[in-house]
Amino acid sequence: MTTTQSQTEQSFRIQTPDAPPEAYDRASGDGATDQADVKTEEMLVNMGPQHPSTHGVLRVVLRTDGEMVLEAIPHIGYLHRCAEKIGENVAYFQYIPYTDRMDYLAGMNENWTFCLAAERLAGITLPRRAELIRIIICELNRVASHLVSFGTYGLDIGAFTPFLYAFREREYVLDLFEMVCGARLTYSYFTVGGSTHDLPDGYTDKIIEFLDYFEPKIPEYNDLLTYNHIFIKRTANVGVIPKQMAIDYALTGPVIRGSGIAYDLRRPDDASKRYGLYHEMDFDVITAKGEMGTLGDCWDRYIIRMREMVESCKIIRQAIKMLPAPEGVGNSAGCYRVKLPRNFKPEAGEVYVETENPRGILGFYLESQGGPIPYRCKARAATFCNLSVTTAVCKDVLLADVPAIIGSIDIVMGQVDR
Amino acid sequence: MPSTPEQYFKDLWSTIKSITIGLRITLKYMFSKSVTIDYPFEKLAFAPRFRGIHEFEADKCIACDQCAKSCPVDCIYIDKSAPRKIDKKTGKAAGGELLRYAIDYQKCMFCALCTEPCPTDCIHMGKNHDLSSYSRHEMIVEFAEIDKKGLRTPIPLWVERNAGTIEWVAKEKERLEKGELATTAADIPST
């Protein structure tokens, strides 16, 4: 542990002089030297847990010296609901509503991961239609989740307008979810062995209609926020996570791809980690190139999400083309659900499944002893691991950059605390 | 802070440029149609599968406890005097009396797991999303009691309050008082 830490610190220090002079000037306090007549002293500042820019109930204790943040320590646990322990007390299908409440912005993806773990435990393979329904719905959810991330990131930086545009489009996605499962936030749409309902009539046409409407909006967002000069000044060269640090802290999702590492479980290097039918889809894993400054800065992490929305739209269009005709419940290709006994009891064994969520890799570890409820249920939350890098990144940064850094990591406290 | 005057003016120029681009988009939407709904005065359209406050058909319920068993938060309370069975002639449940069927909406999380195992399809997710009340005990809805008044689902406070002023709310109240179901065939899972 100590060796990795010192390595990261070193690599972090090596990076700093390479950064353009603007970032360097910021770090030295705008030319203020020891001769300046203003004397500052260290102060502990509590940011949160009710701070609007901490994305929930995150409390960050900042050790500040004037405007400079010397150290930022995140304190978590304000939203802890014993979700893992609850999993050991309810049946497999009853736990699905609880997974919605972990990452409440991407409930469908969480449902999928848990259902996938239970299915792997019982050795169930899904019909083709069921798999494609999952891909369509989860990629829609990824779009909705990235829209929130993009909108609220603008809010953190001080741009209010993009937020309203992002939520307008998200509303259409939520309407689509309401049509398919009846809920707008806590979906519980997937169940062990498929999904609770088949897609309604004419649903795919509605998705295509939405995509046709939505895809031209992304360049509009880019005009509004991405290439806005003020936004670039606020995010480029801020909160740089070098490649090695990203690996050391086990970062996943857009955060690690923002550091230039193409790590996406939808396109795993190892075929045994494959899930769903993503290997049949044609899409690119987006990685950042450090266009506006240093590789791995806040702007890079932000642009990953914007570009991933385009890729998600591509995946949805392909999946809709591949969708077989509906056949009801059963095992043939067109079924949306495998018929399972109500008293679902997988054989004794353990399984660990990881999937790529909008915020990174979500893993579920399940252990069965042959009964109707899991013996052990554990979730590896992406944002929990991503949040751990905050202390390393928020070192010698300006106070106003801390919300920018935390926002770019895109945490959801429901998932961090579980 | 930019170090040179050239950089300063360059920054100034790009800031003005990007603000103009942003304002152009805002201006475009200023004159387009609004996407929001003036909610209490305009009716919200719900999808057929919308999961709102339950609608319960007490005459079909055989009090088999399947819904209570599948509830992850144990918020359904059922009590009966003797076994109930569906009478094939009338399609209604007969036998013992359904003493209590209550759902605690402080606990309920609208996951719709209770509607799936129901053998007689007597519990559905309704179309009401608003159940506010003045006290905690009002959050426990006694569906067996409500059924004696001919209702399938409780009448929310806002419906009673706004029925006199808003037209669609008056229609909604009429529908609720008649005991008509908002549930359609699409709500009932085909398992």
Coordinates of C-alpha atoms in Angstrom, one line a residue:
Chain A
M1 CA 0.0 0.0 0.0
T2 CA 2.8 2.4 1.0
T3 CA 4.7 1.7 -2.2
T4 CA 1.8 2.4 -4.5
Q5 CA 1.0 5.5 -2.7
S6 CA 4.5 6.9 -3.0
Q7 CA 4.5 5.9 -6.7
T8 CA 1.3 7.8 -7.4
E9 CA 2.6 10.8 -5.5
Q10 CA 5.8 10.7 -7.6
S11 CA 4.0 10.3 -10.9
F12 CA 1.7 13.1 -9.8
R13 CA 4.6 15.4 -9.1
I14 CA 6.3 14.6 -12.4
Q15 CA 3.1 15.6 -14.2
T16 CA 2.8 19.0 -12.7
P17 CA 5.6 20.9 -14.4
D18 CA 4.5 19.5 -17.7
A19 CA 1.1 21.2 -17.3
P20 CA 0.7 24.5 -19.2
P21 CA 1.8 27.7 -17.4
E22 CA -1.8 28.6 -16.5
A23 CA -2.3 25.6 -14.3
Y24 CA 1.1 26.2 -12.8
D25 CA 0.3 29.8 -11.9
R26 CA -2.9 28.7 -10.2
A27 CA -1.0 26.3 -8.0
S28 CA 1.5 29.0 -6.9
G29 CA -1.3 31.3 -5.9
D30 CA -1.2 33.8 -8.8
G31 CA 2.3 34.9 -8.2
A32 CA 2.0 35.6 -4.5
T33 CA 5.3 34.9 -2.7
D34 CA 6.5 34.9 0.8
Q35 CA 7.0 38.6 0.6
A36 CA 3.2 39.2 0.2
D37 CA 1.8 41.1 3.2
V38 CA -1.2 38.9 3.5
K39 CA -0.6 36.2 6.0
T40 CA -2.8 33.1 5.7
E41 CA -3.3 30.2 8.1
E42 CA -4.6 26.8 7.7
M43 CA -8.3 26.2 8.3
L44 CA -10.5 23.2 8.3
V45 CA -13.6 23.7 6.2
N46 CA -16.6 21.3 6.0
M47 CA -18.0 20.9 2.6
G48 CA -21.3 19.0 2.8
P49 CA -23.1 16.8 3.7
Q50 CA -25.8 19.2 2.5
H51 CA -23.8 21.1 0.0
P52 CA -25.5 21.4 -3.4
S53 CA -22.4 20.6 -5.4
T54 CA -21.4 17.4 -3.7
H55 CA -24.1 15.4 -5.5
G56 CA -25.9 14.0 -2.5
V57 CA -24.8 13.6 1.1
L58 CA -21.1 13.6 0.7
R59 CA -19.1 15.5 3.3
V60 CA -15.6 16.6 2.3
V61 CA -13.3 18.0 5.0
L62 CA -11.0 20.5 3.4
R63 CA -7.7 21.6 4.9
T64 CA -7.4 25.0 3.3
D65 CA -4.8 27.8 3.3
G66 CA -6.5 30.8 1.9
E67 CA -8.0 29.8 -1.4
M68 CA -5.8 26.7 -1.7
V69 CA -7.0 23.3 -0.7
L70 CA -4.1 21.4 0.8
E71 CA -6.0 18.2 1.5
A72 CA -9.6 17.0 0.9
I73 CA -10.9 14.0 2.8
P74 CA -14.3 12.6 1.8
H75 CA -16.4 11.3 4.6
I76 CA -19.1 8.9 3.6
G77 CA -21.9 6.9 5.2
Y78 CA -24.7 9.4 5.4
L79 CA -26.9 7.3 3.0
H80 CA -25.9 3.8 4.3
R81 CA -29.0 1.6 4.3
C82 CA -27.5 -1.9 4.8
A83 CA -28.4 -2.8 1.3
E84 CA -26.0 -5.7 1.3
K85 CA -27.3 -7.1 4.5
I86 CA -30.9 -6.8 3.3
G87 CA -29.8 -8.9 0.3
E88 CA -29.1 -11.7 2.7
N89 CA -32.6 -11.6 4.1
V90 CA -34.9 -11.5 1.1
A91 CA -35.3 -13.8 -1.9
Y92 CA -33.5 -13.1 -5.1
F93 CA -36.4 -11.6 -7.0
Q94 CA -37.3 -9.5 -3.9
Y95 CA -33.8 -7.9 -3.8
I96 CA -34.2 -6.3 -7.3
P97 CA -36.1 -3.2 -6.1
Y98 CA -33.3 -2.6 -3.6
T99 CA -30.7 -2.5 -6.4
D100 CA -32.7 0.3 -8.0
R101 CA -32.0 2.4 -5.0
M102 CA -28.2 2.0 -5.1
D103 CA -27.4 3.9 -8.2
Y104 CA -30.7 5.6 -8.6
L105 CA -29.7 7.3 -11.9
A106 CA -29.0 4.0 -13.6
G107 CA -31.5 1.6 -12.0
M108 CA -31.8 -0.6 -15.1
N109 CA -28.1 -1.3 -15.2
E110 CA -28.1 -2.3 -11.5
N111 CA -31.1 -4.5 -12.0
W112 CA -29.2 -6.2 -14.9
T113 CA -26.1 -6.8 -12.9
F114 CA -27.9 -8.4 -10.0
C115 CA -30.2 -10.5 -12.3
L116 CA -27.1 -11.6 -14.3
A117 CA -25.4 -12.7 -11.1
A118 CA -28.4 -14.7 -10.0
E119 CA -28.8 -16.2 -13.5
R120 CA -25.1 -17.2 -13.6
L121 CA -25.5 -18.8 -10.2
A122 CA -28.4 -20.9 -11.4
G123 CA -26.9 -21.5 -14.8
I124 CA -29.7 -19.9 -16.8
T125 CA -29.1 -18.6 -20.3
L126 CA -31.5 -16.0 -21.6
P127 CA -33.4 -16.0 -24.9
R128 CA -32.1 -13.7 -27.6
R129 CA -34.9 -11.2 -27.3
A130 CA -34.5 -11.0 -23.5
E131 CA -30.8 -10.2 -23.9
L132 CA -31.5 -7.5 -26.6
I133 CA -34.3 -5.9 -24.5
R134 CA -31.7 -5.6 -21.7
I135 CA -29.2 -4.0 -24.0
I136 CA -31.7 -1.5 -25.4
I137 CA -33.1 -0.5 -22.1
C138 CA -29.7 -0.3 -20.3
E139 CA -28.2 1.8 -23.1
L140 CA -31.2 4.2 -22.9
N141 CA -30.6 4.4 -19.2
R142 CA -26.9 5.1 -19.8
V143 CA -28.0 8.1 -22.0
A144 CA -30.3 9.3 -19.2
S145 CA -27.6 8.9 -16.6
H146 CA -25.0 10.7 -18.7
L147 CA -27.5 13.5 -19.3
V148 CA -27.8 14.0 -15.6
S149 CA -24.1 13.9 -15.2
F150 CA -23.6 16.4 -17.9
G151 CA -26.3 18.7 -16.6
T152 CA -25.3 18.7 -13.0
Y153 CA -21.7 19.1 -14.0
G154 CA -22.6 22.3 -15.7
L155 CA -24.4 23.3 -12.4
D156 CA -21.3 22.7 -10.4
I157 CA -19.2 24.9 -12.7
G158 CA -21.9 27.6 -12.7
A159 CA -23.7 27.0 -16.0
F160 CA -27.4 26.7 -15.3
T161 CA -28.8 26.5 -18.8
P162 CA -27.4 23.1 -20.0
F163 CA -29.0 21.4 -16.9
L164 CA -32.5 22.4 -18.2
Y165 CA -31.8 21.1 -21.7
A166 CA -30.3 17.8 -20.3
F167 CA -33.4 17.2 -18.1
R168 CA -35.7 18.0 -21.0
E169 CA -34.2 15.1 -23.0
R170 CA -34.0 12.9 -19.9
E171 CA -37.7 13.3 -19.4
Y172 CA -38.3 11.6 -22.8
V173 CA -36.2 8.7 -21.7
L174 CA -38.1 8.5 -18.5
D175 CA -41.4 8.5 -20.4
L176 CA -40.1 5.6 -22.4
F177 CA -39.3 3.7 -19.2
E178 CA -42.7 4.5 -17.8
M179 CA -44.2 2.9 -20.8
V180 CA -42.1 -0.2 -20.4
C181 CA -42.2 -0.8 -16.7
G182 CA -44.4 1.8 -15.1
A183 CA -41.8 3.6 -13.0
R184 CA -39.7 6.6 -13.8
L185 CA -36.8 6.2 -11.4
T186 CA -36.9 2.9 -9.5
Y187 CA -37.7 0.6 -12.3
S188 CA -37.3 -3.0 -11.1
Y189 CA -37.9 -3.9 -14.7
F190 CA -35.6 -6.9 -15.1
T191 CA -36.1 -10.0 -13.1
V192 CA -34.2 -13.2 -12.8
G193 CA -34.7 -14.9 -16.1
G194 CA -35.6 -11.9 -18.3
S195 CA -37.8 -8.9 -17.8
T196 CA -41.2 -8.5 -16.0
H197 CA -43.0 -7.4 -19.1
D198 CA -42.4 -7.6 -22.8
L199 CA -41.9 -4.3 -24.7
P200 CA -45.2 -2.7 -25.4
D201 CA -46.6 -2.5 -29.0
G202 CA -44.8 0.1 -31.1
Y203 CA -42.2 0.7 -28.5
T204 CA -39.2 0.3 -30.8
D205 CA -40.6 2.9 -33.2
K206 CA -40.9 5.3 -30.2
I207 CA -37.2 4.6 -29.3
I208 CA -36.2 5.3 -32.9
E209 CA -38.2 8.5 -32.8
F210 CA -36.5 9.6 -29.7
L211 CA -33.1 8.8 -31.1
D212 CA -33.8 10.8 -34.2
Y213 CA -34.8 13.7 -32.0
F214 CA -31.9 13.2 -29.5
E215 CA -28.9 12.7 -31.7
P216 CA -29.0 16.2 -33.2
K217 CA -29.2 17.6 -29.7
I218 CA -25.7 16.4 -28.7
P219 CA -23.9 19.0 -30.9
E220 CA -26.1 21.6 -29.3
Y221 CA -24.9 20.6 -25.9
N222 CA -21.4 20.8 -27.2
D223 CA -22.0 24.3 -28.4
L224 CA -23.6 25.2 -25.1
L225 CA -21.1 23.8 -22.7
T226 CA -18.4 21.5 -24.0
Y227 CA -16.6 24.1 -26.2
N228 CA -17.6 27.0 -24.1
H229 CA -14.5 29.0 -23.3
I230 CA -15.3 29.6 -19.7
F231 CA -16.1 25.9 -19.2
I232 CA -12.8 24.9 -20.8
K233 CA -10.9 27.3 -18.5
R234 CA -12.6 25.9 -15.5
T235 CA -12.0 22.2 -16.3
A236 CA -9.0 21.8 -18.5
N237 CA -5.8 21.0 -16.6
V238 CA -7.8 20.7 -13.4
G239 CA -7.8 17.5 -11.3
V240 CA -5.4 15.6 -13.5
I241 CA -5.5 11.8 -12.9
P242 CA -2.4 10.3 -14.6
K243 CA -2.7 6.8 -16.1
Q244 CA -0.8 5.1 -13.3
M245 CA -2.8 6.8 -10.6
A246 CA -6.0 5.7 -12.3
I247 CA -4.8 2.1 -12.3
D248 CA -3.6 2.2 -8.7
Y249 CA -6.9 3.5 -7.4
A250 CA -8.9 0.8 -9.4
L251 CA -10.9 3.5 -11.1
T252 CA -13.4 2.4 -13.7
G253 CA -15.9 3.8 -16.2
P254 CA -15.6 7.2 -17.7
V255 CA -13.0 8.2 -15.1
I256 CA -10.4 5.6 -16.2
R257 CA -11.2 6.2 -19.9
G258 CA -10.8 9.9 -19.2
S259 CA -7.2 9.0 -18.3
G260 CA -6.6 7.5 -21.7
I261 CA -7.1 3.8 -20.8
A262 CA -9.5 1.9 -23.0
Y263 CA -11.0 -0.2 -20.3
D264 CA -14.7 -1.0 -20.9
L265 CA -16.3 -4.3 -19.9
R266 CA -18.6 -4.1 -22.8
R267 CA -15.5 -4.8 -24.8
P268 CA -13.4 -6.9 -22.5
D269 CA -9.9 -8.2 -23.4
D270 CA -10.8 -11.5 -21.8
A271 CA -13.7 -13.4 -23.4
S272 CA -14.8 -14.9 -20.1
K273 CA -15.8 -11.4 -18.9
R274 CA -18.3 -11.0 -21.7
Y275 CA -21.9 -10.4 -20.8
G276 CA -25.0 -9.7 -22.8
L277 CA -24.7 -9.5 -26.6
Y278 CA -22.3 -6.6 -26.7
H279 CA -19.7 -8.7 -28.6
E280 CA -22.1 -8.6 -31.6
M281 CA -22.5 -4.9 -31.5
D282 CA -20.4 -2.4 -33.5
F283 CA -19.3 0.5 -31.3
D284 CA -16.2 2.3 -30.1
V285 CA -14.7 2.4 -26.6
I286 CA -14.2 6.1 -26.1
T287 CA -10.9 7.2 -24.6
A288 CA -9.7 10.7 -23.9
K289 CA -6.8 12.3 -25.8
G290 CA -6.1 15.3 -23.6
E291 CA -7.5 17.7 -26.3
M292 CA -7.9 20.8 -24.1
G293 CA -5.0 20.3 -21.8
T294 CA -3.3 17.5 -19.9
L295 CA -4.5 14.0 -20.4
G296 CA -6.8 12.9 -17.6
D297 CA -8.1 16.3 -16.6
C298 CA -11.8 17.1 -15.7
W299 CA -12.6 18.1 -19.3
D300 CA -11.4 14.7 -20.6
R301 CA -13.6 12.9 -18.1
Y302 CA -16.5 15.1 -19.1
I303 CA -16.1 14.6 -22.8
I304 CA -16.1 10.8 -22.4
R305 CA -19.7 10.9 -21.3
M306 CA -20.8 13.2 -24.1
R307 CA -19.2 10.9 -26.7
E308 CA -20.5 7.7 -25.0
M309 CA -24.1 9.0 -25.5
V310 CA -23.5 8.9 -29.2
E311 CA -22.1 5.4 -29.0
S312 CA -25.1 4.3 -26.9
C313 CA -27.5 5.6 -29.6
K314 CA -25.5 3.5 -32.1
I315 CA -25.9 0.4 -29.9
I316 CA -29.6 0.9 -29.4
R317 CA -30.2 1.2 -33.2
Q318 CA -28.3 -2.0 -33.9
A319 CA -30.1 -3.9 -31.1
I320 CA -33.5 -2.8 -32.4
K321 CA -32.6 -4.2 -35.8
M322 CA -31.5 -7.5 -34.3
L323 CA -34.6 -7.9 -32.1
P324 CA -36.5 -11.1 -32.9
A325 CA -40.3 -11.1 -33.1
P326 CA -42.1 -11.5 -29.7
E327 CA -43.2 -15.0 -28.6
G328 CA -44.2 -14.7 -25.0
V329 CA -42.6 -16.7 -22.1
G330 CA -40.4 -19.6 -22.7
N331 CA -37.0 -20.6 -24.1
S332 CA -37.2 -19.9 -27.8
A333 CA -35.3 -16.9 -29.2
G334 CA -38.3 -14.5 -29.3
C335 CA -39.2 -14.8 -25.6
Y336 CA -38.7 -12.0 -23.1
R337 CA -38.5 -14.2 -20.1
V338 CA -37.5 -17.7 -19.1
K339 CA -40.2 -19.6 -17.1
L340 CA -38.8 -20.0 -13.6
P341 CA -40.4 -21.5 -10.5
R342 CA -41.6 -18.9 -8.1
N343 CA -39.6 -20.6 -5.4
F344 CA -36.3 -19.9 -7.1
K345 CA -33.5 -21.9 -5.5
P346 CA -30.1 -21.9 -7.2
E347 CA -27.8 -24.7 -6.3
A348 CA -25.0 -24.0 -3.7
G349 CA -22.1 -22.1 -5.1
E350 CA -20.8 -18.6 -5.5
V351 CA -20.5 -16.2 -8.4
Y352 CA -19.0 -12.8 -9.0
V353 CA -20.3 -10.8 -12.0
E354 CA -19.1 -7.4 -13.2
T355 CA -20.9 -5.2 -15.7
E356 CA -20.1 -1.8 -17.2
N357 CA -22.5 0.7 -15.6
P358 CA -22.6 4.4 -16.6
R359 CA -20.4 5.2 -13.7
G360 CA -18.0 2.3 -14.0
I361 CA -17.8 -1.3 -13.1
L362 CA -20.5 -2.7 -10.8
G363 CA -19.9 -6.1 -9.4
F364 CA -22.2 -8.4 -7.5
Y365 CA -20.9 -11.3 -5.5
L366 CA -23.6 -13.8 -4.6
E367 CA -23.2 -17.0 -2.5
S368 CA -25.9 -19.5 -2.4
Q369 CA -26.3 -22.4 0.0
G370 CA -29.2 -23.9 -2.0
G371 CA -31.9 -21.9 -0.2
P372 CA -34.3 -19.3 -1.6
I373 CA -32.3 -16.4 -0.2
P374 CA -28.6 -15.7 -0.8
Y375 CA -26.2 -16.5 1.9
R376 CA -23.9 -13.6 1.0
C377 CA -24.7 -10.6 -1.2
K378 CA -22.0 -8.0 -1.9
A379 CA -21.8 -5.2 -4.3
R380 CA -18.7 -3.6 -5.7
A381 CA -19.8 -0.1 -6.3
A382 CA -18.0 1.8 -9.0
T383 CA -18.5 5.3 -7.5
F384 CA -17.2 4.1 -4.1
C385 CA -13.8 3.2 -5.7
N386 CA -13.8 6.2 -7.9
L387 CA -14.5 8.5 -5.0
S388 CA -11.3 7.2 -3.2
V389 CA -9.2 9.1 -5.7
T390 CA -10.5 12.5 -4.4
T391 CA -7.8 12.9 -1.7
A392 CA -5.0 12.2 -4.2
V393 CA -6.4 14.6 -6.8
C394 CA -7.6 17.5 -4.6
K395 CA -4.1 18.3 -3.5
D396 CA -2.9 21.9 -3.9
V397 CA -5.9 22.9 -5.9
L398 CA -8.1 26.0 -5.6
L399 CA -11.2 25.7 -3.5
A400 CA -13.4 26.4 -6.5
D401 CA -11.9 23.5 -8.3
V402 CA -13.0 21.0 -5.7
P403 CA -16.6 20.9 -7.0
A404 CA -15.3 20.6 -10.5
I405 CA -13.2 17.6 -9.6
I406 CA -15.9 15.9 -7.5
G407 CA -18.4 16.5 -10.3
S408 CA -16.2 15.1 -12.9
I409 CA -15.9 11.8 -11.0
D410 CA -19.7 11.7 -11.1
I411 CA -20.6 10.1 -7.8
V412 CA -24.0 8.9 -6.7
M413 CA -24.1 8.7 -3.0
G414 CA -26.8 6.0 -3.1
Q415 CA -24.2 3.7 -4.7
V416 CA -21.2 4.8 -2.6
D417 CA -22.9 4.1 0.7
R418 CA -25.3 1.4 -0.4
Chain B
M1 CA -4.5 34.7 -15.3
P2 CA -3.1 35.3 -18.8
S3 CA 0.4 36.5 -18.9
T4 CA 0.4 38.6 -22.1
P5 CA -2.0 41.2 -23.4
E6 CA -2.5 39.1 -26.6
Q7 CA -3.6 36.2 -24.5
Y8 CA -5.9 38.5 -22.6
F9 CA -7.7 39.7 -25.7
K10 CA -7.7 36.2 -27.2
D11 CA -9.5 34.9 -24.1
L12 CA -11.9 37.8 -24.1
W13 CA -12.8 37.2 -27.7
S14 CA -13.4 33.4 -27.3
T15 CA -15.5 34.1 -24.2
I16 CA -17.7 36.5 -26.0
K17 CA -17.9 34.1 -28.9
S18 CA -18.9 31.1 -26.8
I19 CA -21.5 33.2 -24.9
T20 CA -23.0 34.3 -28.2
I21 CA -23.2 30.7 -29.4
G22 CA -25.0 29.7 -26.2
L23 CA -27.4 32.6 -26.3
R24 CA -28.2 31.8 -29.9
I25 CA -29.4 28.4 -28.8
T26 CA -31.4 29.8 -25.9
L27 CA -33.0 32.4 -28.3
K28 CA -34.0 29.6 -30.7
Y29 CA -35.9 27.8 -27.9
M30 CA -37.4 31.0 -26.6
F31 CA -39.7 31.1 -29.6
S32 CA -40.4 27.4 -29.8
K33 CA -43.2 25.5 -28.2
S34 CA -42.9 24.9 -24.5
V35 CA -42.3 21.3 -23.4
T36 CA -43.6 21.7 -19.8
I37 CA -47.1 20.9 -18.6
D38 CA -49.1 23.2 -16.3
Y39 CA -49.8 20.3 -14.1
P40 CA -52.6 20.8 -11.7
F41 CA -54.7 22.5 -14.5
E42 CA -53.6 20.2 -17.3
K43 CA -53.9 16.5 -17.0
L44 CA -50.8 14.3 -16.9
A45 CA -50.8 11.4 -19.3
F46 CA -49.8 8.2 -17.6
A47 CA -48.5 5.1 -19.4
P48 CA -50.8 2.1 -19.1
R49 CA -48.3 0.3 -17.0
F50 CA -47.8 3.2 -14.6
R51 CA -47.2 1.9 -11.0
G52 CA -49.2 4.1 -8.7
I53 CA -51.3 3.5 -5.6
H54 CA -52.9 0.0 -5.8
E55 CA -56.4 -0.7 -7.0
F56 CA -57.8 -3.6 -5.1
E57 CA -60.9 -5.7 -6.1
A58 CA -61.9 -7.2 -2.7
D59 CA -64.7 -9.3 -4.2
K60 CA -62.1 -11.3 -6.2
C61 CA -59.5 -11.6 -3.4
I62 CA -59.2 -15.1 -1.8
A63 CA -56.8 -13.9 0.8
C64 CA -54.1 -16.4 -0.2
D65 CA -51.3 -14.2 1.2
Q66 CA -49.2 -14.6 -2.0
C67 CA -48.9 -10.8 -2.4
A68 CA -47.9 -10.4 1.3
K69 CA -45.3 -13.1 0.9
S70 CA -43.7 -11.6 -2.2
C71 CA -43.6 -8.1 -0.7
P72 CA -39.9 -7.3 0.0
V73 CA -40.8 -4.8 2.8
D74 CA -43.8 -6.7 4.3
C75 CA -46.2 -3.8 4.0
I76 CA -49.4 -5.9 3.2
Y77 CA -51.6 -7.1 6.0
I78 CA -54.3 -9.6 5.4
D79 CA -56.8 -11.2 7.7
K80 CA -59.7 -13.5 6.9
S81 CA -62.3 -15.4 9.0
A82 CA -62.3 -18.6 7.0
P83 CA -60.9 -19.9 3.7
R84 CA -62.1 -18.1 0.6
K85 CA -62.5 -19.5 -2.8
I86 CA -63.5 -18.2 -6.2
D87 CA -67.1 -19.2 -7.1
K88 CA -66.9 -20.2 -10.7
K89 CA -70.4 -19.0 -11.6
T90 CA -70.1 -15.5 -10.4
G91 CA -66.3 -15.1 -10.6
K92 CA -66.4 -13.6 -7.1
A93 CA -64.7 -14.9 -4.0
A94 CA -66.9 -16.7 -1.5
G95 CA -66.5 -18.5 1.8
G96 CA -65.0 -16.6 4.8
E97 CA -65.0 -12.9 5.2
L98 CA -62.1 -10.7 4.2
L99 CA -61.6 -9.0 7.5
R100 CA -58.6 -6.9 6.7
Y101 CA -56.6 -6.0 3.6
A102 CA -54.3 -3.1 4.3
I103 CA -51.2 -1.7 2.7
D104 CA -48.8 0.5 4.6
Y105 CA -47.8 3.3 2.2
Q106 CA -45.0 4.4 4.5
K107 CA -43.2 1.2 3.6
C108 CA -44.5 0.5 0.1
M109 CA -42.0 1.1 -2.6
F110 CA -44.2 0.5 -5.6
C111 CA -42.1 -2.4 -7.0
A112 CA -45.3 -4.2 -8.3
L113 CA -44.0 -7.6 -7.0
C114 CA -47.3 -8.1 -5.2
T115 CA -49.3 -7.9 -8.5
E116 CA -47.3 -10.7 -10.2
P117 CA -48.2 -13.8 -8.1
C118 CA -51.9 -13.0 -7.6
P119 CA -53.9 -16.0 -8.7
T120 CA -57.1 -14.1 -9.2
D121 CA -55.6 -10.8 -10.5
C122 CA -57.3 -8.8 -7.8
I123 CA -54.5 -6.3 -7.0
H124 CA -53.2 -3.9 -9.6
M125 CA -51.0 -0.9 -9.7
G126 CA -53.3 2.2 -10.2
K127 CA -52.7 5.5 -11.8
N128 CA -52.6 7.7 -8.7
H129 CA -49.2 8.9 -7.7
D130 CA -50.2 11.2 -4.9
L131 CA -51.1 10.0 -1.5
S132 CA -50.5 12.7 1.0
S133 CA -52.3 12.8 4.3
Y134 CA -52.3 14.8 7.5
S135 CA -51.2 12.1 9.8
R136 CA -49.1 8.9 9.8
H137 CA -51.9 6.4 10.5
E138 CA -53.8 7.7 7.4
M139 CA -50.9 6.3 5.3
I140 CA -52.1 2.8 6.2
V141 CA -54.9 2.3 3.6
E142 CA -57.5 -0.3 4.7
F143 CA -58.7 -1.6 1.3
A144 CA -61.3 -3.9 2.9
E145 CA -62.9 -0.9 4.6
I146 CA -62.7 1.2 1.4
D147 CA -64.4 -1.6 -0.6
K148 CA -67.5 -1.3 1.6
K149 CA -67.9 2.3 0.3
G150 CA -67.6 0.9 -3.3
L151 CA -64.1 2.3 -3.9
R152 CA -61.2 0.4 -5.4
T153 CA -58.5 2.9 -4.4
P154 CA -58.5 5.7 -1.9
I155 CA -59.5 9.2 -3.0
P156 CA -56.5 11.4 -2.6
L157 CA -56.8 14.7 -0.7
W158 CA -55.9 16.8 -3.8
V159 CA -58.8 15.2 -5.8
E160 CA -61.3 16.1 -3.1
R161 CA -59.9 19.6 -2.8
N162 CA -59.7 20.5 -6.5
A163 CA -62.7 18.7 -7.9
G164 CA -64.8 21.9 -7.7
T165 CA -62.3 24.0 -9.7
I166 CA -60.5 21.8 -12.2
E167 CA -62.6 20.0 -14.8
W168 CA -60.4 16.9 -15.3
V169 CA -60.1 16.4 -11.5
A170 CA -63.9 16.3 -11.2
K171 CA -64.0 13.6 -13.8
E172 CA -61.2 11.7 -12.0
K173 CA -63.2 11.9 -8.8
E174 CA -66.3 10.6 -10.5
R175 CA -64.4 7.7 -11.8
L176 CA -62.9 6.9 -8.4
E177 CA -66.3 7.1 -6.7
K178 CA -67.8 4.7 -9.2
G179 CA -65.1 2.2 -8.4
E180 CA -63.9 2.0 -12.0
L181 CA -60.5 0.6 -12.5
A182 CA -57.8 2.6 -14.3
T183 CA -56.0 -0.8 -14.8
T184 CA -55.9 -2.1 -18.3
A185 CA -55.0 -5.5 -19.6
A186 CA -51.4 -4.2 -20.2
D187 CA -51.0 -3.9 -16.4
I188 CA -51.6 -7.5 -15.7
P189 CA -48.3 -9.5 -16.2
S190 CA -48.7 -12.5 -18.5
T191 CA -46.8 -15.2 -16.6

